[in-house]
Short mmCIF file of C-alpha atoms in Angstrom, two decimals:
data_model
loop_
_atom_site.label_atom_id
_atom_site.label_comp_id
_atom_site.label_asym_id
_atom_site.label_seq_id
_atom_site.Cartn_x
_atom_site.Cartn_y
_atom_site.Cartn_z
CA UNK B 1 72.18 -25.08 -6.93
CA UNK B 2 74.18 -24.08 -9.52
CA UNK B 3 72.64 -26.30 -11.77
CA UNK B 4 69.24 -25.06 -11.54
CA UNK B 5 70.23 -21.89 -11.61
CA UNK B 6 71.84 -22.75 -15.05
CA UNK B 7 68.60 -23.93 -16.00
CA UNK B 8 66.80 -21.14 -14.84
CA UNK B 9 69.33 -18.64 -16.62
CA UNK B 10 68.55 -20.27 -19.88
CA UNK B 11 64.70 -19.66 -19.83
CA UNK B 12 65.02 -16.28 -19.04
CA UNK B 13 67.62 -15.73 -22.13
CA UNK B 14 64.74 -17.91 -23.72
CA UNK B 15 62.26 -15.88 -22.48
CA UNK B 16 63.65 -12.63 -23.93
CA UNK B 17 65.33 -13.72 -26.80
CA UNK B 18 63.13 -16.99 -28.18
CA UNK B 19 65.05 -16.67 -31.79
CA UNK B 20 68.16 -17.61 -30.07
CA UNK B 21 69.82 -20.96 -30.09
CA UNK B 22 71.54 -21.97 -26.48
CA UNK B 23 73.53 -25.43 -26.13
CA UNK B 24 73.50 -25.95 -21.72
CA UNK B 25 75.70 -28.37 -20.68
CA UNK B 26 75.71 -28.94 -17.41
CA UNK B 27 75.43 -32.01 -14.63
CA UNK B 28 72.35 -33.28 -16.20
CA UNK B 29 73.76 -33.70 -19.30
CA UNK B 30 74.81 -37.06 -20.62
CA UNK B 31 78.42 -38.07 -20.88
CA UNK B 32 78.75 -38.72 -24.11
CA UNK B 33 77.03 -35.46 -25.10
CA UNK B 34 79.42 -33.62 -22.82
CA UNK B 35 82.51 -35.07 -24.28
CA UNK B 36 81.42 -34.89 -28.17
CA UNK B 37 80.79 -31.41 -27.24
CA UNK B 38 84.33 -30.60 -25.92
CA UNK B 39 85.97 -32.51 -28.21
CA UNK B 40 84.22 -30.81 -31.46
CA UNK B 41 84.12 -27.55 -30.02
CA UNK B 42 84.58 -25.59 -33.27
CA UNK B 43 82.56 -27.28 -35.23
CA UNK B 44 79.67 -27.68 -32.41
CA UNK B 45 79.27 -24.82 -30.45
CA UNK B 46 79.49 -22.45 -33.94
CA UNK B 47 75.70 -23.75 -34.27
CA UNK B 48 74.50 -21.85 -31.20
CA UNK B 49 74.12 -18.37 -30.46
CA UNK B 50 74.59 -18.56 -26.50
CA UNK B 51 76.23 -21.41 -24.36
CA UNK B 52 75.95 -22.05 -21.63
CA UNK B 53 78.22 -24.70 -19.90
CA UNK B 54 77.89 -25.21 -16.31
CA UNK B 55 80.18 -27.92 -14.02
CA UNK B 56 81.12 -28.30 -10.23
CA UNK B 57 84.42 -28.73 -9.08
CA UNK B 58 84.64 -29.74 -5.71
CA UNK B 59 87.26 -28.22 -3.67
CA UNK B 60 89.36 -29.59 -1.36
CA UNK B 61 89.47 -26.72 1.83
CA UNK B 62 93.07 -28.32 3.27
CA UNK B 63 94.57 -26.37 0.62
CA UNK B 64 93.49 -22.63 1.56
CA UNK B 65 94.65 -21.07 4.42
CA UNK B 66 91.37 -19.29 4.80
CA UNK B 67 88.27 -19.08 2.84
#
């Protein structure tokens, strides 16, 4: 879900602001891609104007008392 809603979030910044560079990363996105991406940060992510960088992290419920 949250992926396609990631998706989704980027056309409509697209949509109202088409002069705008965004870099998604999310499940999708190739491996490499992802890492060169972390790893040069700086010198990557300066190119864009928005990012938007999705992920999943599953969580294991045995360690809440409640949710």
């Amino acid at each position: 879900a949250s992926n396609n809603q990631a998706k989704d979030l980027r056309l409509l910044i697209q949509s109202h602001y088409p002069d705008k560079k965004i870099l998604l990363i999310h499940r999708e996105t190739n491996e490499n891609e992802k890492l060169d991406q972390v790893i040069n940060v700086n010198e990557k992510w300066s190119k864009y104007d928005i990012i938007i960088y999705c992920f999943y992290t599953p969580i294991n419920e045995s360690v809440f008392e409640t949710i």
